[in-house]
CSV table of C-alpha atoms in Angstrom, one decimal:
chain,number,residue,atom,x,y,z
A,1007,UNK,CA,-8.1,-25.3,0.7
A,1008,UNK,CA,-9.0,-26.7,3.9
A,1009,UNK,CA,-11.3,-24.3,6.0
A,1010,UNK,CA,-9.7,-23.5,9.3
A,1011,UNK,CA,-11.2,-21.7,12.5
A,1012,UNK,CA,-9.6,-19.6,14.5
A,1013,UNK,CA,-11.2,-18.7,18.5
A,1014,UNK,CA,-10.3,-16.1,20.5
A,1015,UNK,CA,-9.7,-17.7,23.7
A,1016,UNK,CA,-10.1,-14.6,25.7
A,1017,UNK,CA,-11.0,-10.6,24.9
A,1018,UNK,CA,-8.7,-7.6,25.8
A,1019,UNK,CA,-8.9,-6.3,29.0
A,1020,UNK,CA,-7.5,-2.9,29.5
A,1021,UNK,CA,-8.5,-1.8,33.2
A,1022,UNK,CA,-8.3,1.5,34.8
A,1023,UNK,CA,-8.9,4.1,32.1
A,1024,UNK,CA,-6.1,6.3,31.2
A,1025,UNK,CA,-5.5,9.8,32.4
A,1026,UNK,CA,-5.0,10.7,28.7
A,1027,UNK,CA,-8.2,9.3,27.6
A,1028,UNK,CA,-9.5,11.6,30.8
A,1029,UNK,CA,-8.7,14.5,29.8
A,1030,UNK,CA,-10.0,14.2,26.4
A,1031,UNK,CA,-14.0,16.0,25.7
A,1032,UNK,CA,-16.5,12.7,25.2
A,1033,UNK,CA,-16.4,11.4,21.5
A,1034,UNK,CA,-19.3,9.2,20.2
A,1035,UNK,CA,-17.6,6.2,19.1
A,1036,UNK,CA,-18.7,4.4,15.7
A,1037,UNK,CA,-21.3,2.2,15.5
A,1038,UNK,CA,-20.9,-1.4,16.5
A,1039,UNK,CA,-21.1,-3.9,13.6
A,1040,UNK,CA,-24.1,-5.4,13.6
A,1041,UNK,CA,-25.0,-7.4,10.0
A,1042,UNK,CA,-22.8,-8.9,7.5
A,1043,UNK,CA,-20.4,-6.7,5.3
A,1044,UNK,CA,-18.0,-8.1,2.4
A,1045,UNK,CA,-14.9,-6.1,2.1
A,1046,UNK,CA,-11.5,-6.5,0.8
A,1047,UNK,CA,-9.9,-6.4,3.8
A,1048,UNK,CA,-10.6,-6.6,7.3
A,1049,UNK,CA,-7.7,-5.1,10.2
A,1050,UNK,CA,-8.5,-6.5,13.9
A,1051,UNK,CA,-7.5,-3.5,16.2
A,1052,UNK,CA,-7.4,0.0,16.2
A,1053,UNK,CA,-4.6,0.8,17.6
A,1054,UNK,CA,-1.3,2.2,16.2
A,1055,UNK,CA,-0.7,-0.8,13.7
A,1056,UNK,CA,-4.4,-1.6,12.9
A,1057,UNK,CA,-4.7,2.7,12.1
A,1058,UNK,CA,-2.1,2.6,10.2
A,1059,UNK,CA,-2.3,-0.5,8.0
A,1060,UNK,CA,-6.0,1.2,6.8
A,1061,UNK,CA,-4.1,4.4,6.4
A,1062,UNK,CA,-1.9,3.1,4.1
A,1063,UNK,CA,-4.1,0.8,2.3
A,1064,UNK,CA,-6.3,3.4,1.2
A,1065,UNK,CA,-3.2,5.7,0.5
A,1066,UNK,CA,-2.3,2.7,-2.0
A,1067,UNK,CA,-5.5,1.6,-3.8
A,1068,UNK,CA,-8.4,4.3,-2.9
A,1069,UNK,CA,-10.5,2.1,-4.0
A,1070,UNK,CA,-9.9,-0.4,-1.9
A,1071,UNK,CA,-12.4,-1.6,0.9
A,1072,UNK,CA,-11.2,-1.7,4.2
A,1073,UNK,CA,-13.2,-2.6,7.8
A,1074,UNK,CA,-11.3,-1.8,10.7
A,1075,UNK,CA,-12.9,-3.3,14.0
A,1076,UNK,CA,-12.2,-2.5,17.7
A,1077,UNK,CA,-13.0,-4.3,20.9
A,1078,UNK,CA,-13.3,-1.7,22.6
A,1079,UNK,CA,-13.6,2.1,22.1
A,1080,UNK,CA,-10.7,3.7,20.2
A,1081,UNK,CA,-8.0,5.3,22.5
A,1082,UNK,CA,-9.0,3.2,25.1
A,1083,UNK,CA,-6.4,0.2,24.2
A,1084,UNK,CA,-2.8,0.1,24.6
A,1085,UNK,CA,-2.0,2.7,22.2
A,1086,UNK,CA,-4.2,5.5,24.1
A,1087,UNK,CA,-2.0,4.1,27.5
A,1088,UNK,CA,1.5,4.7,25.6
A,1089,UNK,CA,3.8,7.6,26.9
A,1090,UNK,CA,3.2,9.5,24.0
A,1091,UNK,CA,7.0,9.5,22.7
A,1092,UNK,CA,7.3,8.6,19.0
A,1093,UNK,CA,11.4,8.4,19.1
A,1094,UNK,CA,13.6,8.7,15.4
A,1095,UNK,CA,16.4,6.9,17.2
A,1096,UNK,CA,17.2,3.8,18.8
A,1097,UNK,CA,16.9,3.6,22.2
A,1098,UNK,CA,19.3,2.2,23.6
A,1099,UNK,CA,22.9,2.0,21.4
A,1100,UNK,CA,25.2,2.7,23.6
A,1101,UNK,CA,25.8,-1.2,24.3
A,1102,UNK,CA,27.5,-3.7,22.8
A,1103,UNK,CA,29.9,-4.0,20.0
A,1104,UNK,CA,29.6,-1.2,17.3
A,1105,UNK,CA,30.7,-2.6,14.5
A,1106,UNK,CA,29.2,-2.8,10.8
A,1107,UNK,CA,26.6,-5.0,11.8
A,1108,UNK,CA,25.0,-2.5,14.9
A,1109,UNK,CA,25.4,0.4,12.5
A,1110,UNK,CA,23.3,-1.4,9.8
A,1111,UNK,CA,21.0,-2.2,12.3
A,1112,UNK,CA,20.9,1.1,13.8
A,1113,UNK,CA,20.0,2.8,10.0
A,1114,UNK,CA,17.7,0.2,9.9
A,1115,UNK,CA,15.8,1.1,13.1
A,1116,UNK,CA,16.4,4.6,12.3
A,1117,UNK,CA,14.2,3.9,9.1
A,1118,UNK,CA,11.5,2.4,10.7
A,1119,UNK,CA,11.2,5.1,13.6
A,1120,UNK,CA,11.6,8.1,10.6
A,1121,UNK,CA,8.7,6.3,8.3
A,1122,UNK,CA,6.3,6.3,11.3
A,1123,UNK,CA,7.2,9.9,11.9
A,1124,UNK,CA,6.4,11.0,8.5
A,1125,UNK,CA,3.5,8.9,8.4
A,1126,UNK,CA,1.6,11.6,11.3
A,1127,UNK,CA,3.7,14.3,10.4
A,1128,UNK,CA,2.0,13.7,6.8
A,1129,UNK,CA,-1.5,13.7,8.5
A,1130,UNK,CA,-1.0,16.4,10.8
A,1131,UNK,CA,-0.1,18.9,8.0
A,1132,UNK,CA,-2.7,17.2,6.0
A,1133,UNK,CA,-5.7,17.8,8.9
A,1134,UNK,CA,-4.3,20.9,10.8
A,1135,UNK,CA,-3.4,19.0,13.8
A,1136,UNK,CA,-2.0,21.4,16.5
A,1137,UNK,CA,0.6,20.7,18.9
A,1138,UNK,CA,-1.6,19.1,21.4
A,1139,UNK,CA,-2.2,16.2,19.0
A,1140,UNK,CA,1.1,15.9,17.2
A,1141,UNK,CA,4.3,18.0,18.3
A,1142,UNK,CA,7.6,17.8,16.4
A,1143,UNK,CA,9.7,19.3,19.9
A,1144,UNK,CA,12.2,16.7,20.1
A,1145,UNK,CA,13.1,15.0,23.7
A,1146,UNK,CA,15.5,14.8,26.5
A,1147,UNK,CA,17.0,11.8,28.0
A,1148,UNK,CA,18.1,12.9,31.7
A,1149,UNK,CA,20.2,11.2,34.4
A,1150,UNK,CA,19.6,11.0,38.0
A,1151,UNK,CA,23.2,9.6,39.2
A,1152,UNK,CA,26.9,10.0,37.8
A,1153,UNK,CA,26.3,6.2,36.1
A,1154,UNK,CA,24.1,8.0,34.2
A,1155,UNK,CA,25.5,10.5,32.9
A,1156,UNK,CA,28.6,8.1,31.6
A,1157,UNK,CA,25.4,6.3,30.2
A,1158,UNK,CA,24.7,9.4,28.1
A,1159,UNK,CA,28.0,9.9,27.2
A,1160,UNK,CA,28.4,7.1,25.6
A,1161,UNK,CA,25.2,7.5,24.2
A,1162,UNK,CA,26.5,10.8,22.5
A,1163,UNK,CA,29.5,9.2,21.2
A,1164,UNK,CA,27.4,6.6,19.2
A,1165,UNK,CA,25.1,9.2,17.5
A,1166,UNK,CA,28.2,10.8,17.2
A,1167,UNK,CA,29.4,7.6,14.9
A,1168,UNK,CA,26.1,8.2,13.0
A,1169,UNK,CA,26.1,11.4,12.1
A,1170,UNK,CA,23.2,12.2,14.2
A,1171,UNK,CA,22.5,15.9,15.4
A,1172,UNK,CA,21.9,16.0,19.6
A,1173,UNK,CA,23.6,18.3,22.3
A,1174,UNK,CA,24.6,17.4,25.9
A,1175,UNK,CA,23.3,19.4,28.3
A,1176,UNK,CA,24.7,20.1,32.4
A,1177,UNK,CA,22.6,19.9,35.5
A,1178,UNK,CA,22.0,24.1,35.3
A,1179,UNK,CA,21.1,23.8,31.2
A,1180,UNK,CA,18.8,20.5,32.2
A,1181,UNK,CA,17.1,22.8,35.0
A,1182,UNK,CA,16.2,25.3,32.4
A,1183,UNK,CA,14.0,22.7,30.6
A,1184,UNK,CA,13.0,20.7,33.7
A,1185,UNK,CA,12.7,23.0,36.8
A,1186,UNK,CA,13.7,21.1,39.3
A,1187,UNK,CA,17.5,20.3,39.8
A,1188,UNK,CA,17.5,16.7,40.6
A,1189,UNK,CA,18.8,15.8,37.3
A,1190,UNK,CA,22.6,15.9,37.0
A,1191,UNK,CA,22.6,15.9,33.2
A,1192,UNK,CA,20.9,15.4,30.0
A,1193,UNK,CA,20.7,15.3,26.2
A,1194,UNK,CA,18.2,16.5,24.1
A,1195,UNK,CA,17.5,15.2,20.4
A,1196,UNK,CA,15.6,17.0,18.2
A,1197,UNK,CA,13.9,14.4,15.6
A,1198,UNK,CA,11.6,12.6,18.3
A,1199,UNK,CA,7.9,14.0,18.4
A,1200,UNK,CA,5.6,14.2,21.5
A,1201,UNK,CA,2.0,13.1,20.7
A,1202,UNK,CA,-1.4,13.0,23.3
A,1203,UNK,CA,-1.6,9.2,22.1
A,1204,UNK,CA,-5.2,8.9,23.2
A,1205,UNK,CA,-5.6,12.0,20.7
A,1206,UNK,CA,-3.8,10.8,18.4
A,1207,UNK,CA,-5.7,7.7,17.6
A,1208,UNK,CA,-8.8,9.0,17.6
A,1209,UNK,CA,-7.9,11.6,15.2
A,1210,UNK,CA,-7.0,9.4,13.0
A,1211,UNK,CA,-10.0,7.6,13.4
A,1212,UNK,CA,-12.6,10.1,12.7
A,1213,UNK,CA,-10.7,10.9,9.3
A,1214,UNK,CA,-12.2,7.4,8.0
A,1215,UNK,CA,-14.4,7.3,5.4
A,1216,UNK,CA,-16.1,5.0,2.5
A,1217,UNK,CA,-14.6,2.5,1.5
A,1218,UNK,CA,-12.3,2.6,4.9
A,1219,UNK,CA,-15.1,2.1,8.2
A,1220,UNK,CA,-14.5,1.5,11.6
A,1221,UNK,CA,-16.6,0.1,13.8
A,1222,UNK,CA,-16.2,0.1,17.6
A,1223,UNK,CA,-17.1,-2.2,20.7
A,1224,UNK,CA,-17.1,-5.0,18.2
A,1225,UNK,CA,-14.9,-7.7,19.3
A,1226,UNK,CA,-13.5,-10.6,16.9
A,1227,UNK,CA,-14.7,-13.9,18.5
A,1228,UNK,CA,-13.2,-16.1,15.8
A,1229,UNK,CA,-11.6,-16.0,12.0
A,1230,UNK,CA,-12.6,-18.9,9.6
A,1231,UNK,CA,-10.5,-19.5,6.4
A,1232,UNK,CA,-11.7,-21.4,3.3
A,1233,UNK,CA,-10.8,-21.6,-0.2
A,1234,UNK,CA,-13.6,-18.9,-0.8
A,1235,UNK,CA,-11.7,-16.0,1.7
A,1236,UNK,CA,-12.0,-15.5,5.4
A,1237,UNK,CA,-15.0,-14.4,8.0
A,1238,UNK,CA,-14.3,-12.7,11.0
A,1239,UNK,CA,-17.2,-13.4,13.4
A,1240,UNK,CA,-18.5,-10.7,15.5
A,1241,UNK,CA,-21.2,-10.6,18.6
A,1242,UNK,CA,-23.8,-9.5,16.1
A,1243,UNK,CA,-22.2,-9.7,12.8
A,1244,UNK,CA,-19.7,-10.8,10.7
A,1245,UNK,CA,-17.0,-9.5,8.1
A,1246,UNK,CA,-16.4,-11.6,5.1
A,1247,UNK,CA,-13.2,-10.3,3.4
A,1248,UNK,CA,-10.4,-11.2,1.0
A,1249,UNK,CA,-7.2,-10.4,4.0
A,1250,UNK,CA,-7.2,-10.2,7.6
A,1251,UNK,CA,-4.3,-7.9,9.2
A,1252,UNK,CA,-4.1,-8.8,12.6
A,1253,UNK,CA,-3.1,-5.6,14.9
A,1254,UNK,CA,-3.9,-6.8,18.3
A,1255,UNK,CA,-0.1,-6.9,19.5
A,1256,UNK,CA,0.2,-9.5,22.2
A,1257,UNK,CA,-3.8,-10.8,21.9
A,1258,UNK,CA,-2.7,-12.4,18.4
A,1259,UNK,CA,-2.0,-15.2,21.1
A,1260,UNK,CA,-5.5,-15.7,21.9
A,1261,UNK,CA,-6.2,-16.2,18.5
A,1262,UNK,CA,-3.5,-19.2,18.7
A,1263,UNK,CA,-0.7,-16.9,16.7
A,1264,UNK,CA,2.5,-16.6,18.3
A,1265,UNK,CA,1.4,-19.3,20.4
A,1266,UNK,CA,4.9,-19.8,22.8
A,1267,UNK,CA,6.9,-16.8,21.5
A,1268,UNK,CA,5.1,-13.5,23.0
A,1269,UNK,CA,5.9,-12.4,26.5
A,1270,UNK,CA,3.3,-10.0,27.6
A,1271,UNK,CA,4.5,-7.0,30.1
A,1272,UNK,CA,3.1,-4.0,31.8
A,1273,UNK,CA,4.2,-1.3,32.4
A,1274,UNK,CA,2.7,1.6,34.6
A,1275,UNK,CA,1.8,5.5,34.6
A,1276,UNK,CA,0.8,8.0,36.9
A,1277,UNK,CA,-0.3,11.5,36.1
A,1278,UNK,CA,-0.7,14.3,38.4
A,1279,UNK,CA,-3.2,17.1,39.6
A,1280,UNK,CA,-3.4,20.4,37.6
A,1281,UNK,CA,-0.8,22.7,39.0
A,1282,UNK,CA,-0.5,26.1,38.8
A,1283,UNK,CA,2.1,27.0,35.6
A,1284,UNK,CA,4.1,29.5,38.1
A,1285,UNK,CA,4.8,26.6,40.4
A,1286,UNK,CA,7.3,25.0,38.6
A,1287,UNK,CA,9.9,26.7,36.6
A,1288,UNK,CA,11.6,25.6,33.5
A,1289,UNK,CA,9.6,24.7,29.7
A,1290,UNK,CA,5.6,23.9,30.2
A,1291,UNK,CA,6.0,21.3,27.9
A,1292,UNK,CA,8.7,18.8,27.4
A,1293,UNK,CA,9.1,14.8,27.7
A,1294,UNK,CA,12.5,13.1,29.1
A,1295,UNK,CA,13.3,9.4,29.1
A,1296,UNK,CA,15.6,8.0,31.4
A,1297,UNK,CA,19.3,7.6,31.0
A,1298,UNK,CA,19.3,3.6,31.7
A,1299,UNK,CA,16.7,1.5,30.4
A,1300,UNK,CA,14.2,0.5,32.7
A,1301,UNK,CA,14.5,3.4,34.5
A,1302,UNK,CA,11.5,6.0,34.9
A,1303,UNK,CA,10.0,8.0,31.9
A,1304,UNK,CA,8.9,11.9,32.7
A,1305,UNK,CA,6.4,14.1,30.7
A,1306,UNK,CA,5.2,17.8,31.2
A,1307,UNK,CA,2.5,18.5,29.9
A,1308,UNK,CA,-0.3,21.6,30.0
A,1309,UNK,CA,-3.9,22.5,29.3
A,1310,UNK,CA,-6.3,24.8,30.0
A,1311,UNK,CA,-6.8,24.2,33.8
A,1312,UNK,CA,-3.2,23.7,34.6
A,1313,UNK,CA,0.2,21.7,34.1
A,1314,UNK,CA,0.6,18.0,34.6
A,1315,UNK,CA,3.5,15.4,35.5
A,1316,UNK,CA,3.2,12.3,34.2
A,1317,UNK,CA,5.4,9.4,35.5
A,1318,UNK,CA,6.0,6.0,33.6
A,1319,UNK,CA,8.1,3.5,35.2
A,1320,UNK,CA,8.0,-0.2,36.5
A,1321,UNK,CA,7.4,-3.5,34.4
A,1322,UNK,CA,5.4,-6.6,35.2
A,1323,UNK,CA,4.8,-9.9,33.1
A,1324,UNK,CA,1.4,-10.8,32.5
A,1325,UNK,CA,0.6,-13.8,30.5
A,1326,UNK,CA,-2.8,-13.5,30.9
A,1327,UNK,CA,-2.6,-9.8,29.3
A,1328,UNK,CA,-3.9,-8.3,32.3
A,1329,UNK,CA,-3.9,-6.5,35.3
A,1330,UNK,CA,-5.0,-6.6,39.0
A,1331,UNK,CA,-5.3,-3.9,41.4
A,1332,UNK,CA,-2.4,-4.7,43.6
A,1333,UNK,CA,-0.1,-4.5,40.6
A,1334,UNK,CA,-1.3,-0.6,40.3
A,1335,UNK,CA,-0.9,-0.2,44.2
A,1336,UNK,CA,2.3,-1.7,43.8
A,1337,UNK,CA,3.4,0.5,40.9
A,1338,UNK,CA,1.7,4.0,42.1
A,1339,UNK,CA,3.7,3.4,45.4
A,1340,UNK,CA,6.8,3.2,42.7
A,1341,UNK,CA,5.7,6.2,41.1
A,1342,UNK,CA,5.3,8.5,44.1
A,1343,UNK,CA,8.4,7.7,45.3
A,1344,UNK,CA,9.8,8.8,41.6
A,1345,UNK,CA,8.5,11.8,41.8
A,1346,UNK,CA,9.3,13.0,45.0
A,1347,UNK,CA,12.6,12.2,44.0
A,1348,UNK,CA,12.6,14.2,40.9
A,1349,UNK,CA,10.1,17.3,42.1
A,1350,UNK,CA,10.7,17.2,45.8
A,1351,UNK,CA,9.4,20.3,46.4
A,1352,UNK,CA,6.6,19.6,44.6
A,1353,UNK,CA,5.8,16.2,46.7
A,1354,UNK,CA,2.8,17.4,48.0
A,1355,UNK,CA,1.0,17.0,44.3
A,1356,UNK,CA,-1.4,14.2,43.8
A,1357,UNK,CA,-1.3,11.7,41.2
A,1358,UNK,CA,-5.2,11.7,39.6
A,1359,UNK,CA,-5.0,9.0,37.2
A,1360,UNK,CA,-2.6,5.6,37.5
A,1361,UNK,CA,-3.1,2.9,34.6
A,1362,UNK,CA,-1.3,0.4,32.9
A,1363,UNK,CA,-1.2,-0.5,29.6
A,1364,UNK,CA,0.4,-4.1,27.5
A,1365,UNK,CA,2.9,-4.3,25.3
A,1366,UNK,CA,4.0,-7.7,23.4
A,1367,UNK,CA,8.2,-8.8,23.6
A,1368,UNK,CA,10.0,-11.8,21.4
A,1369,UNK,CA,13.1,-13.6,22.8
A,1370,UNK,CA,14.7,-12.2,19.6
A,1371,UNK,CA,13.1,-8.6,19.8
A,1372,UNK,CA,11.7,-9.5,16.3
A,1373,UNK,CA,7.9,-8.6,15.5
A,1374,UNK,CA,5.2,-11.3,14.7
A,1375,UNK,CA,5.1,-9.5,10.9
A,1376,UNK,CA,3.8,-11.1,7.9
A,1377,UNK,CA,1.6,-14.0,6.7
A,1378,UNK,CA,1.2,-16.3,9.3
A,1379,UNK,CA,-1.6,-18.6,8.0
A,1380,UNK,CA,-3.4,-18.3,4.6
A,1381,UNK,CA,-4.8,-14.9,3.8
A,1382,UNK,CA,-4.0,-14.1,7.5
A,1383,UNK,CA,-1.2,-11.3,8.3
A,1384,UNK,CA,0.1,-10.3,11.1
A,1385,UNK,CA,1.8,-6.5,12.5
A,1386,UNK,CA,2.0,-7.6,16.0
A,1387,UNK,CA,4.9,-8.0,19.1
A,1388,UNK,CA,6.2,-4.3,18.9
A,1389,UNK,CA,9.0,-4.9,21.3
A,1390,UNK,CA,8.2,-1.5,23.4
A,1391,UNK,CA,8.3,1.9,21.4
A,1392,UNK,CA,4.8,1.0,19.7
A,1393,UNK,CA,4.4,4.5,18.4
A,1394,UNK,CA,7.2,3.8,16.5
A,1395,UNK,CA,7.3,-0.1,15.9
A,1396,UNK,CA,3.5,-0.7,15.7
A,1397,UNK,CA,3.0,2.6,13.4
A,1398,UNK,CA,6.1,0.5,11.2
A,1399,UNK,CA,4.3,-2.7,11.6
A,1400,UNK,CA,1.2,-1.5,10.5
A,1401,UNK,CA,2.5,0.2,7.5
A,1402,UNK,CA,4.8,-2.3,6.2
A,1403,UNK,CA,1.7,-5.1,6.6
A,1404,UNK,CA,-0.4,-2.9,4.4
A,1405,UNK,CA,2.3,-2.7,2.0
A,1406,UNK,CA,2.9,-6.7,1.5
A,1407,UNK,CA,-0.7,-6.9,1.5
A,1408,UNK,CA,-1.3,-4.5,-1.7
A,1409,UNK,CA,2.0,-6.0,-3.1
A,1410,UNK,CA,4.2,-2.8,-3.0
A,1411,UNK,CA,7.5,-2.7,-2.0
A,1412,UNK,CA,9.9,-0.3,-0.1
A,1413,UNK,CA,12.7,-0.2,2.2
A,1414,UNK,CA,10.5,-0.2,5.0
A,1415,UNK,CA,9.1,-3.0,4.0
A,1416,UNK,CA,12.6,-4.5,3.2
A,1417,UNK,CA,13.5,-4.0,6.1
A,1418,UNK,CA,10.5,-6.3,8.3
A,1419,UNK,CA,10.6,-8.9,5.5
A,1420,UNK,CA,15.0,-9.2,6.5
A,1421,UNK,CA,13.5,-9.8,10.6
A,1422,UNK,CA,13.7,-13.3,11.7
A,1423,UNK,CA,11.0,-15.4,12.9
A,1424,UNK,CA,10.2,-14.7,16.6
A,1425,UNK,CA,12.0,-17.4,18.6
A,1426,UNK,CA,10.0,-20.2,20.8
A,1427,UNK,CA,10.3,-19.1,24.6
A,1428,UNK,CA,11.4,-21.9,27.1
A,1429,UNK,CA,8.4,-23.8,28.4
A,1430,UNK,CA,6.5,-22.4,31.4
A,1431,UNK,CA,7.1,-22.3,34.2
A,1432,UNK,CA,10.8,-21.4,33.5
A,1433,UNK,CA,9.5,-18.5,31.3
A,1434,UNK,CA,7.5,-17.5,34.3
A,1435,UNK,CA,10.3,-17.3,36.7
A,1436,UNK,CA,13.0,-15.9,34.0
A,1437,UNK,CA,10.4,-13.3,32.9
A,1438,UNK,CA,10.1,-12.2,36.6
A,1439,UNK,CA,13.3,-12.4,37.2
A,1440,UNK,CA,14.6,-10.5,34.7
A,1441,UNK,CA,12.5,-7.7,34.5
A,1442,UNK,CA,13.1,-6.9,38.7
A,1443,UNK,CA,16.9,-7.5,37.9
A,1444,UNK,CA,16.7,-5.1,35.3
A,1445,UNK,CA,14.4,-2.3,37.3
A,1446,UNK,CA,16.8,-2.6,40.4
A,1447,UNK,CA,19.8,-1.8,37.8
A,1448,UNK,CA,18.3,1.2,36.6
A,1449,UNK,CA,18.0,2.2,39.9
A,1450,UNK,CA,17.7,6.2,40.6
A,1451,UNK,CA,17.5,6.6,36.9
């Protein structure tokens, strides 16, 4: 076998830290990696996919060892910036034709999102993980405008088709949960869970042990193959291992995977001040997406010094994989104006944190899954959701890594290849283009 090197041409870059990594007490991260270890494995990331490819792996051969390694500190990537919805259903199925194929489809997506759901409801049973972590409450979708609430109405006529439990709720059963009676409708289903996501990673982190280690701040400069198994170079070390499993989402790119097919997007949140409980009526705790996609995401949640809004909307492309400040200014302006809208008597609340975390798209919606070079595989591209899909992705590439089968794994071996985007700058423009002709249809919602 020819040996082959693989550079990353550039190191994640995650900005502004996020309000849920804030609020969390100080954790001492693992040690960086700073020798040379042999292990059967090697995962790049510790994110959703990364976590739960070594989950999995050492759920399937205990015996098995695993280094998982981090650029940065764990929560502090995309999956500790995430909304913190782990949704059962798809998201959006009340478009198109629904014939055999889209119900196939739709089973099949509603595997995927159920296996990464029993994959935390597993550990949080397993570890005694309160409702802070991991909360099996189900979620609303809510609607601003009357388009809206046709949106959700076909929406309940699909799940309908499916066999799938939900209830529609009016503007006055929608205040109850909410408090505030800007929304003119909703429906709530019940199989979603809400997670802290920042929590939620690191939890699952600390459970590591020998043979599984983690090691943080220790960035993979470059991957050489050879007949003899791969090294992952590090700043101070290396990893010589049997299997790489790629989990860095959209960065796979910088590692000249996906080269041409990932489109890397933003996308923005905001989370308020501590408010007083009594301020706001309706359920302390409770997360609503919006009725059209693209519209604006909306999460309650509460601690010990207070309540907190969060708002999530607003979607920028960014082929370099990050962000600048005006892109924040840009979206927090977005954001305020979202929330007045939604809690106007509660405008006078300040937003504390603003961030922005990546997320990877294919033309084809199709993740980067699988072996893409010689003991190299890949659980990358989650196509938004990424509790969901990246939680999937990581399970199903530990899976065709030890050689075991199931219909998950069915299921991403049946996806197509991702599909070669047109050449820049007409990717550039379309991206733009697309994503601001999409905001401005969502509109209110």
């Amino acid at each position: 076998m020819i040996s082959k090197t693989f550079r990353a041409r550039r190191l994640p870059a995650h900005g502004a830290e996020s309000g849920w990594a804030a609020l969390l007490s100080s954790r001492t991260p693992t040690p960086e990696l700073d020798r040379t270890i042999t292990v059967d494995v090697v995962i790049i990331g510790a994110g959703f996919a990364g976590l739960a490819a070594a989950t999995r792996l050492a759920n399937l051969h205990p015996g098995l060892s695993v280094a998982v390694i981090d650029a940065d500190v764990v929560g502090n990537g995309a999956s500790g910036r995430n909304s913190g919805f782990i949704i059962d259903l798809p998201h959006d199925i009340s478009s198109g034709n629904f014939g055999v194929d889209a119900v196939t489809k739709s089973r099949n997506e509603i595997v995927v999102a159920r296996t990464a759901i029993q994959h935390y409801a597993h550990l949080a049973e397993e570890n005694g993980w309160d409702k802070d972590v991991f909360d099996p409450s189900g979620k609303y979708s809510v609607a601003m405008t009357d388009s809206g609430t046709a949106h959700l109405a076909t929406y309940s006529s699909k799940l309908n088709s499916l066999g799938e439990p939900h209830q529609v709720l009016g503007a006055e059963e929608i205040e109850e949960v909410t408090g505030t009676r800007s929304f003119k409708s909703g429906l709530f289903t019940p199989g979603a869970v809400m997670v802290q996501p920042a929590a939620l990673v690191r939890a699952i982190a600390d459970l590591f042990q020998e043979p599984v280690r983690l090691f943080e701040r220790t960035p993979a400069l470059f991957i050489e193959t050879s007949s003899d198994g791969c090294t992952v170079k590090t700043p101070k070390g290396e990893v010589r291992a049997g299997r790489v499993i790629l989990a860095t989402n959209g960065h796979a790119e910088s590692f000249g995977f996906g080269t041409g097919k990932l489109l890397h997007v933003f996308t923005y949140a905001s989370l308020t001040e501590p408010f007083e409980p009594s301020a706001l009526g309706g359920s302390r705790k409770w997360g609503a997406t919006p009725a059209a996609p693209m519209g604006t995401t909306v999460r309650r949640i509460n601690g010990a010094d207070g309540d907190r809004i969060l708002i999530r909307s607003r979607y920028t492309y960014n082929p370099k994989i990050e962000v600048g400040a005006g892109s924040i200014k840009s979206a927090s302006d977005l954001h305020d104006r979202k929330f007045a809208d939604r809690f106007p008597d509660h405008r006078h609340l300040k937003m504390q944190y603003r961030w922005a975390g990546a997320m990877a798209l294919t033309w084809n919606s199709v993740p980067l899954f699988g072996q893409v070079e010689d003991r190299i595989f890949a659980a990358c591209a989650c196509n938004g959701i990424g509790a969901t899909k990246a939680t999937a992705a990581g399970i199903a590439t530990a899976e065709l890594v030890a050689g075991h089968r199931s219909q998950l794994g069915d299921i991403f071996r049946s996806f197509e290849k991702p599909q070669a985007l047109p050449p820049r700058p007409f990717t550039d423009v379309g991206a733009r283009l697309n994503l601001a002709f999409r905001e401005w249809r969502a509109g209110r919602e």
